[in-house]
CSV table of C-alpha atoms and ligand atoms in Angstrom, one decimal:
chain,number,residue,atom,x,y,z
A,28,UNK,CA,0.0,0.0,0.0
A,29,UNK,CA,1.0,3.6,-0.3
A,30,UNK,CA,1.3,5.2,3.2
A,31,UNK,CA,1.9,8.8,4.1
A,32,UNK,CA,3.7,9.5,7.3
A,33,UNK,CA,3.8,13.0,8.7
A,34,UNK,CA,6.7,13.8,11.1
A,35,UNK,CA,8.6,11.2,9.0
A,36,UNK,CA,12.0,12.7,9.8
A,37,UNK,CA,11.3,12.7,13.6
A,38,UNK,CA,12.3,10.2,16.3
A,39,UNK,CA,9.2,7.9,16.1
A,40,UNK,CA,8.2,8.8,12.5
A,41,UNK,CA,11.7,7.7,11.1
A,42,UNK,CA,11.4,4.3,12.8
A,43,UNK,CA,7.8,4.0,11.4
A,44,UNK,CA,9.1,4.7,7.9
A,45,UNK,CA,11.8,2.0,8.3
A,46,UNK,CA,9.1,-0.4,9.4
A,47,UNK,CA,6.6,0.3,6.6
A,48,UNK,CA,9.4,0.1,4.0
A,49,UNK,CA,10.6,-3.2,5.4
A,50,UNK,CA,6.9,-4.5,5.3
A,51,UNK,CA,7.0,-3.8,1.5
A,52,UNK,CA,4.9,-0.5,1.5
A,53,UNK,CA,5.5,2.6,-0.4
A,54,UNK,CA,6.1,5.6,1.8
A,55,UNK,CA,5.7,9.4,1.4
A,56,UNK,CA,7.0,11.4,4.3
A,57,UNK,CA,5.8,14.9,5.2
A,58,UNK,CA,8.1,16.9,7.4
A,59,UNK,CA,9.3,20.6,7.6
A,60,UNK,CA,12.5,19.3,9.2
A,61,UNK,CA,12.0,21.8,12.1
A,62,UNK,CA,13.2,19.3,14.7
A,63,UNK,CA,13.5,16.0,12.8
A,64,UNK,CA,16.6,15.2,10.8
A,65,UNK,CA,16.2,11.5,10.0
A,66,UNK,CA,15.3,11.3,6.4
A,67,UNK,CA,15.4,7.6,5.8
A,68,UNK,CA,16.6,6.2,2.5
A,69,UNK,CA,13.7,5.0,0.3
A,70,UNK,CA,11.2,7.6,1.5
A,71,UNK,CA,9.8,10.2,-0.8
A,72,UNK,CA,9.9,13.4,1.3
A,73,UNK,CA,7.6,16.3,0.9
A,74,UNK,CA,9.4,19.0,2.9
A,75,UNK,CA,6.6,21.2,4.0
A,76,UNK,CA,4.5,22.5,7.0
A,77,UNK,CA,1.8,20.0,7.9
A,78,UNK,CA,-0.7,22.9,8.1
A,79,UNK,CA,0.1,24.0,4.6
A,80,UNK,CA,-3.2,23.8,2.5
A,81,UNK,CA,-1.3,22.5,-0.5
A,82,UNK,CA,-0.9,19.2,1.3
A,83,UNK,CA,-4.5,18.6,0.5
A,84,UNK,CA,-4.0,19.0,-3.2
A,85,UNK,CA,-0.8,16.9,-3.2
A,86,UNK,CA,-2.5,14.1,-1.3
A,87,UNK,CA,-5.5,14.2,-3.6
A,88,UNK,CA,-3.1,13.4,-6.6
A,89,UNK,CA,-1.1,10.7,-4.9
A,90,UNK,CA,-4.0,9.1,-2.9
A,91,UNK,CA,-2.3,7.4,0.0
A,92,UNK,CA,-4.3,4.5,1.5
A,93,UNK,CA,-3.3,5.3,5.0
A,94,UNK,CA,-2.0,8.5,6.7
A,95,UNK,CA,0.0,8.0,9.9
A,96,UNK,CA,0.0,11.6,11.5
A,97,UNK,CA,2.9,12.1,13.8
A,98,UNK,CA,4.1,15.6,13.0
A,99,UNK,CA,3.6,17.8,16.0
A,100,UNK,CA,5.0,20.5,18.2
A,101,UNK,CA,6.0,18.0,20.9
A,102,UNK,CA,7.1,20.1,23.9
A,103,UNK,CA,4.7,20.7,26.8
A,104,UNK,CA,6.9,23.6,27.9
A,105,UNK,CA,6.9,25.3,24.4
A,106,UNK,CA,3.1,24.9,24.3
A,107,UNK,CA,2.7,26.7,27.6
A,108,UNK,CA,5.1,29.5,26.5
A,109,UNK,CA,3.6,29.8,22.9
A,110,UNK,CA,0.2,28.1,22.8
A,111,UNK,CA,-0.7,29.6,19.4
A,112,UNK,CA,2.4,28.1,17.8
A,113,UNK,CA,1.3,24.7,19.3
A,114,UNK,CA,-2.2,25.1,18.1
A,115,UNK,CA,-1.1,26.1,14.6
A,116,UNK,CA,0.9,22.8,14.2
A,117,UNK,CA,-1.2,20.5,16.4
A,118,UNK,CA,-4.8,21.7,15.9
A,119,UNK,CA,-4.7,23.3,12.4
A,120,UNK,CA,-2.1,20.8,11.1
A,121,UNK,CA,-4.3,17.9,12.2
A,122,UNK,CA,-7.4,19.4,10.6
A,123,UNK,CA,-5.3,19.8,7.4
A,124,UNK,CA,-4.1,16.2,7.5
A,125,UNK,CA,-7.7,15.0,8.0
A,126,UNK,CA,-8.8,17.1,5.0
A,127,UNK,CA,-5.9,15.7,3.0
A,128,UNK,CA,-7.2,12.2,3.9
A,129,UNK,CA,-10.7,13.1,2.8
A,130,UNK,CA,-9.5,14.6,-0.5
A,131,UNK,CA,-7.3,11.5,-1.1
A,132,UNK,CA,-10.0,9.0,-0.3
A,133,UNK,CA,-7.7,7.5,2.2
A,134,UNK,CA,-9.1,4.5,4.1
A,135,UNK,CA,-7.7,5.5,7.5
A,136,UNK,CA,-5.8,8.1,9.6
A,137,UNK,CA,-3.7,6.8,12.5
A,138,UNK,CA,-3.6,9.7,14.9
A,139,UNK,CA,-0.8,10.2,17.5
A,140,UNK,CA,-2.1,11.3,20.8
A,141,UNK,CA,-0.2,11.4,24.2
A,142,UNK,CA,-0.8,10.1,27.7
A,143,UNK,CA,-0.6,13.9,28.6
A,144,UNK,CA,-4.3,14.0,27.7
A,145,UNK,CA,-5.1,12.1,31.0
A,146,UNK,CA,-3.6,14.8,33.3
A,147,UNK,CA,-3.7,13.6,36.8
A,148,UNK,CA,-5.8,10.4,36.5
A,149,UNK,CA,-8.0,8.8,39.2
A,150,UNK,CA,-6.2,5.5,38.9
A,151,UNK,CA,-3.1,3.9,37.4
A,152,UNK,CA,-2.5,2.4,34.8
A,153,UNK,CA,-5.0,4.6,33.1
A,154,UNK,CA,-7.6,2.7,30.9
A,155,UNK,CA,-8.2,4.2,27.4
A,156,UNK,CA,-11.8,5.2,28.4
A,157,UNK,CA,-10.7,7.4,31.3
A,158,UNK,CA,-11.8,11.0,31.5
A,159,UNK,CA,-9.5,13.3,29.4
A,160,UNK,CA,-8.1,16.1,31.7
A,161,UNK,CA,-5.7,18.1,29.5
A,162,UNK,CA,-3.4,20.3,31.8
A,163,UNK,CA,-1.3,22.0,29.1
A,164,UNK,CA,-2.0,23.6,25.6
A,165,UNK,CA,-0.1,20.5,24.2
A,166,UNK,CA,-2.5,18.1,25.9
A,167,UNK,CA,-5.5,20.2,24.8
A,168,UNK,CA,-4.2,20.2,21.2
A,169,UNK,CA,-4.0,16.4,21.3
A,170,UNK,CA,-7.5,16.1,22.7
A,171,UNK,CA,-8.6,18.4,19.8
A,172,UNK,CA,-6.9,16.1,17.3
A,173,UNK,CA,-8.7,13.1,18.8
A,174,UNK,CA,-12.1,14.9,18.5
A,175,UNK,CA,-11.4,15.9,14.9
A,176,UNK,CA,-10.5,12.3,13.9
A,177,UNK,CA,-13.7,11.0,15.4
A,178,UNK,CA,-15.7,13.8,13.7
A,179,UNK,CA,-14.1,13.0,10.3
A,180,UNK,CA,-15.1,9.4,10.6
A,181,UNK,CA,-18.7,10.3,11.2
A,182,UNK,CA,-18.8,13.2,8.7
A,183,UNK,CA,-16.7,11.8,5.9
A,184,UNK,CA,-16.2,8.2,6.6
A,185,UNK,CA,-12.5,8.4,6.9
A,186,UNK,CA,-11.7,5.8,9.5
A,187,UNK,CA,-9.2,6.5,12.3
A,188,UNK,CA,-7.3,4.8,15.1
A,189,UNK,CA,-5.9,7.0,17.9
A,190,UNK,CA,-2.8,5.7,19.5
A,191,UNK,CA,-2.2,7.3,22.9
A,192,UNK,CA,1.4,7.0,23.5
A,193,UNK,CA,3.2,6.7,26.9
A,194,UNK,CA,6.8,7.9,27.2
A,195,UNK,CA,8.6,6.6,24.1
A,196,UNK,CA,12.3,6.0,24.1
A,197,UNK,CA,15.0,4.5,21.9
A,198,UNK,CA,17.7,5.3,19.4
A,199,UNK,CA,17.2,8.8,17.6
A,200,UNK,CA,15.3,10.3,20.5
A,201,UNK,CA,16.0,14.0,21.3
A,202,UNK,CA,16.0,15.7,24.7
A,203,UNK,CA,12.9,17.7,23.9
A,204,UNK,CA,10.3,15.0,23.7
A,205,UNK,CA,8.2,13.3,26.4
A,206,UNK,CA,10.8,10.7,27.3
A,207,UNK,CA,13.6,13.3,26.9
A,208,UNK,CA,14.9,12.5,30.4
A,209,UNK,CA,16.4,9.3,29.0
A,210,UNK,CA,18.2,11.1,26.3
A,211,UNK,CA,19.4,13.8,28.9
A,212,UNK,CA,20.6,11.1,31.4
A,213,UNK,CA,22.3,9.1,28.6
A,214,UNK,CA,24.2,12.0,27.1
A,215,UNK,CA,25.3,13.4,30.5
A,216,UNK,CA,26.3,10.0,31.9
A,217,UNK,CA,28.3,9.1,28.7
A,218,UNK,CA,30.1,12.4,28.8
A,219,UNK,CA,30.9,12.2,32.5
A,220,UNK,CA,28.7,15.3,33.3
A,221,UNK,CA,26.5,15.6,36.4
A,222,UNK,CA,22.8,14.5,36.2
A,223,UNK,CA,19.8,16.0,38.0
A,224,UNK,CA,16.7,14.5,39.3
A,225,UNK,CA,13.8,16.9,40.0
A,226,UNK,CA,11.9,16.4,43.1
A,227,UNK,CA,12.5,13.4,45.4
A,228,UNK,CA,12.9,10.9,42.6
A,229,UNK,CA,9.4,9.3,43.1
A,230,UNK,CA,7.7,10.8,40.1
A,231,UNK,CA,6.8,8.0,37.7
A,232,UNK,CA,6.5,7.4,33.9
A,233,UNK,CA,5.6,4.5,31.6
A,234,UNK,CA,8.6,4.0,29.2
A,235,UNK,CA,7.8,2.1,26.0
A,236,UNK,CA,10.4,1.2,23.4
A,237,UNK,CA,10.2,2.9,20.0
A,238,UNK,CA,10.1,-0.4,18.0
A,239,UNK,CA,7.2,-1.6,20.0
A,240,UNK,CA,5.4,1.7,19.3
A,241,UNK,CA,6.0,1.4,15.6
A,242,UNK,CA,4.7,-2.1,15.7
A,243,UNK,CA,1.4,-0.7,17.1
A,244,UNK,CA,1.3,1.9,14.2
A,245,UNK,CA,2.0,-0.9,11.6
A,246,UNK,CA,-0.9,-2.9,13.0
A,247,UNK,CA,-3.3,0.1,13.3
A,248,UNK,CA,-2.5,1.0,9.6
A,249,UNK,CA,-4.1,-2.4,8.7
A,250,UNK,CA,-7.7,-3.3,9.0
A,251,UNK,CA,-8.0,-3.5,12.8
A,252,UNK,CA,-8.7,-0.9,15.5
A,253,UNK,CA,-11.0,1.3,13.4
A,254,UNK,CA,-12.8,4.0,15.4
A,255,UNK,CA,-10.9,3.3,18.6
A,256,UNK,CA,-8.4,5.2,20.9
A,257,UNK,CA,-5.9,2.8,22.1
A,258,UNK,CA,-3.1,3.1,24.7
A,259,UNK,CA,0.5,2.3,23.7
A,260,UNK,CA,2.5,1.7,26.8
A,261,UNK,CA,3.6,-1.0,29.2
A,262,UNK,CA,1.3,-0.3,32.1
A,263,UNK,CA,4.3,-0.2,34.4
A,264,UNK,CA,5.5,2.8,36.3
A,265,UNK,CA,9.3,3.5,36.7
A,266,UNK,CA,10.4,6.2,39.1
A,267,UNK,CA,12.9,8.9,38.1
A,268,UNK,CA,15.3,7.5,40.6
A,269,UNK,CA,15.0,3.9,39.3
A,270,UNK,CA,15.4,5.2,35.7
A,271,UNK,CA,18.6,6.9,36.6
A,272,UNK,CA,20.0,3.7,38.1
A,273,UNK,CA,19.0,1.8,34.9
A,274,UNK,CA,20.6,4.3,32.5
A,275,UNK,CA,23.7,4.5,34.7
A,276,UNK,CA,24.0,0.7,34.6
A,277,UNK,CA,23.5,0.6,30.8
A,278,UNK,CA,26.1,3.4,30.5
A,279,UNK,CA,28.6,1.9,32.9
A,280,UNK,CA,28.6,5.2,34.8
A,281,UNK,CA,28.2,6.1,38.5
A,282,UNK,CA,24.6,6.2,39.8
A,283,UNK,CA,24.9,9.4,41.8
A,284,UNK,CA,22.4,12.1,40.6
A,285,UNK,CA,22.0,15.6,42.1
A,286,UNK,CA,18.5,16.4,43.4
A,287,UNK,CA,16.8,19.7,42.5
A,288,UNK,CA,13.4,21.2,43.5
A,289,UNK,CA,10.4,19.8,41.6
A,290,UNK,CA,9.4,21.6,38.4
A,291,UNK,CA,6.1,23.4,38.2
A,292,UNK,CA,3.5,21.5,36.2
A,293,UNK,CA,5.3,18.1,36.1
A,294,UNK,CA,2.6,15.4,36.6
A,295,UNK,CA,3.4,13.1,39.6
A,296,UNK,CA,2.7,9.7,38.0
A,297,UNK,CA,1.7,8.1,34.8
A,298,UNK,CA,1.2,4.7,33.3
A,299,UNK,CA,-1.3,3.6,30.7
A,300,UNK,CA,-3.1,0.2,30.5
A,301,UNK,CA,-2.5,-1.4,27.1
A,302,UNK,CA,-4.9,-4.4,27.6
A,303,UNK,CA,-7.5,-3.1,25.1
A,304,UNK,CA,-4.8,-2.5,22.5
A,305,UNK,CA,-3.9,-6.2,22.8
A,306,UNK,CA,-7.5,-7.1,22.2
A,307,UNK,CA,-7.9,-4.7,19.3
A,308,UNK,CA,-4.6,-5.0,17.5
A,309,UNK,CA,-3.0,-8.1,18.9
A,310,UNK,CA,-0.2,-5.8,20.2
A,311,UNK,CA,1.8,-6.1,23.3
A,312,UNK,CA,5.1,-4.4,24.3
A,313,UNK,CA,8.0,-6.9,23.9
A,314,UNK,CA,11.1,-5.0,24.9
A,315,UNK,CA,11.9,-4.8,28.6
A,316,UNK,CA,13.3,-1.5,29.8
A,317,UNK,CA,16.9,-2.7,30.6
A,318,UNK,CA,17.1,-4.2,27.1
A,319,UNK,CA,15.7,-1.0,25.4
A,320,UNK,CA,18.0,1.2,27.4
A,321,UNK,CA,21.0,-0.8,26.4
A,322,UNK,CA,20.1,-0.3,22.7
A,323,UNK,CA,19.6,3.4,23.3
A,324,UNK,CA,22.8,3.9,25.2
A,325,UNK,CA,24.7,1.9,22.5
A,326,UNK,CA,23.3,4.2,19.8
A,327,UNK,CA,24.2,7.3,21.8
A,328,UNK,CA,27.7,6.0,22.3
A,329,UNK,CA,28.2,5.4,18.6
A,330,UNK,CA,26.8,8.9,17.8
A,331,UNK,CA,29.2,10.5,20.3
A,332,UNK,CA,32.2,8.6,19.0
A,333,UNK,CA,34.7,10.8,17.1
B,27,NAD,N1,8.3,10.8,22.2
B,27,NAD,C1,7.3,10.6,23.0
B,27,NAD,O1,7.6,10.1,24.2
B,27,NAD,C2,5.9,10.9,22.7
B,27,NAD,C3,4.9,10.6,23.6
B,27,NAD,C4,3.6,10.8,23.3
B,27,NAD,C5,3.2,11.4,22.0
B,27,NAD,N2,4.2,11.6,21.1
B,27,NAD,C6,3.8,12.1,19.8
B,27,NAD,O2,4.5,11.3,18.8
B,27,NAD,C7,4.7,12.1,17.7
B,27,NAD,C8,6.1,12.1,17.2
B,27,NAD,O3,6.9,12.6,18.3
B,27,NAD,P1,8.5,12.4,18.3
B,27,NAD,O4,8.9,12.1,19.7
B,27,NAD,O5,9.0,11.5,17.2
B,27,NAD,O6,9.0,13.9,18.1
B,27,NAD,P2,10.0,14.5,17.0
B,27,NAD,O7,10.1,16.0,17.3
B,27,NAD,O8,11.2,13.7,16.8
B,27,NAD,O9,9.1,14.4,15.6
B,27,NAD,C9,8.2,15.3,15.2
B,27,NAD,C10,8.4,15.5,13.7
B,27,NAD,O10,7.5,16.5,13.3
B,27,NAD,C11,8.2,17.5,12.5
B,27,NAD,N3,7.4,18.7,12.5
B,27,NAD,C12,7.2,19.5,13.6
B,27,NAD,N4,6.4,20.5,13.3
B,27,NAD,C13,6.0,20.4,11.9
B,27,NAD,C14,5.2,21.1,11.0
B,27,NAD,N5,4.6,22.2,11.4
B,27,NAD,N6,5.1,20.6,9.8
B,27,NAD,C15,5.7,19.5,9.4
B,27,NAD,N7,6.5,18.8,10.2
B,27,NAD,C16,6.6,19.2,11.5
B,27,NAD,C17,9.5,17.6,13.1
B,27,NAD,O11,10.5,18.2,12.2
B,27,NAD,C18,9.8,16.2,13.5
B,27,NAD,O12,10.5,15.5,12.5
B,27,NAD,C19,4.2,13.6,18.0
B,27,NAD,O13,2.9,13.7,17.6
B,27,NAD,C20,4.2,13.6,19.6
B,27,NAD,O14,3.3,14.5,20.1
B,27,NAD,C21,5.5,11.4,21.5
């Protein structure tokens, strides 16, 4: 099939391009290269803003069967500082991608949401039908994208699956994204620089390996999971302090972080329940955190080598 991947040069998008090409699909990538720099061999790149209306015309000519929409302004902090910039890419951009799918007669859009939409949930791990409580412009923009995708299914019969990602980590990740702490710890520990844990180290996140995440996208791009929002995470919480120990072990570095006051707006705990994703897509996370961290540190070590 012909797949269009927005955010194709980004951390997750570039791995998804690799996976779709390996599965024998043809891939068009859309990316303005504002943060992503991973243009994979074999992808046809449309270098453009995802909110550019000419995307609709271009898609109508090439008619991708599926659009995986990952392009986004990905930083919660940037979204708080500049909510209009966030909304232009994440809200207007998503409306534009859905319009492109309608014009192209695409079968489905796989929309990328974030566990940030759950805010401070009532219980962990959060099920996919939990109340959405966005606590930042970024989270609000993702909720908006989810609602737009549902609306396009009802109005124009473009099917969707929303994948609500936990904290994704792995090779090619950058410090800006939601699992940026792994990248920050890794780079500092490999360079022998000090590391910092904010708060008392008990804040938790659900870390899911990037190749497991693209497996969920590849499955959702098929016939299953239509009309659903599905969690893509492990369901397990890892504290910041535990994470530091695991990255230090993978890097062969001392496990001795500094502690700094908690940062305003950081959510105390997160993990998402992937059980329904297993039922809908036959998906489950396969890569354990120590194994994934070993691969991530090996990649960072190679990149840092002279
Ligand atoms: N990394 C995580 O832990 C995580 C967690 C939850 C959700 N997500 C979501 O997954 C998706 C991919 O995130 P990522 O971690 O790979 O981040 P990333 O920054 O590596 O990838 C985003 C890509 O989108 C591109 N882009 C940004 N603005 C654009 C625009 N206006 N027009 C065209 N391209 C644009 C960037 O150049 C980049 O290549 C995003 O939608 C993000 O919100 C990521």
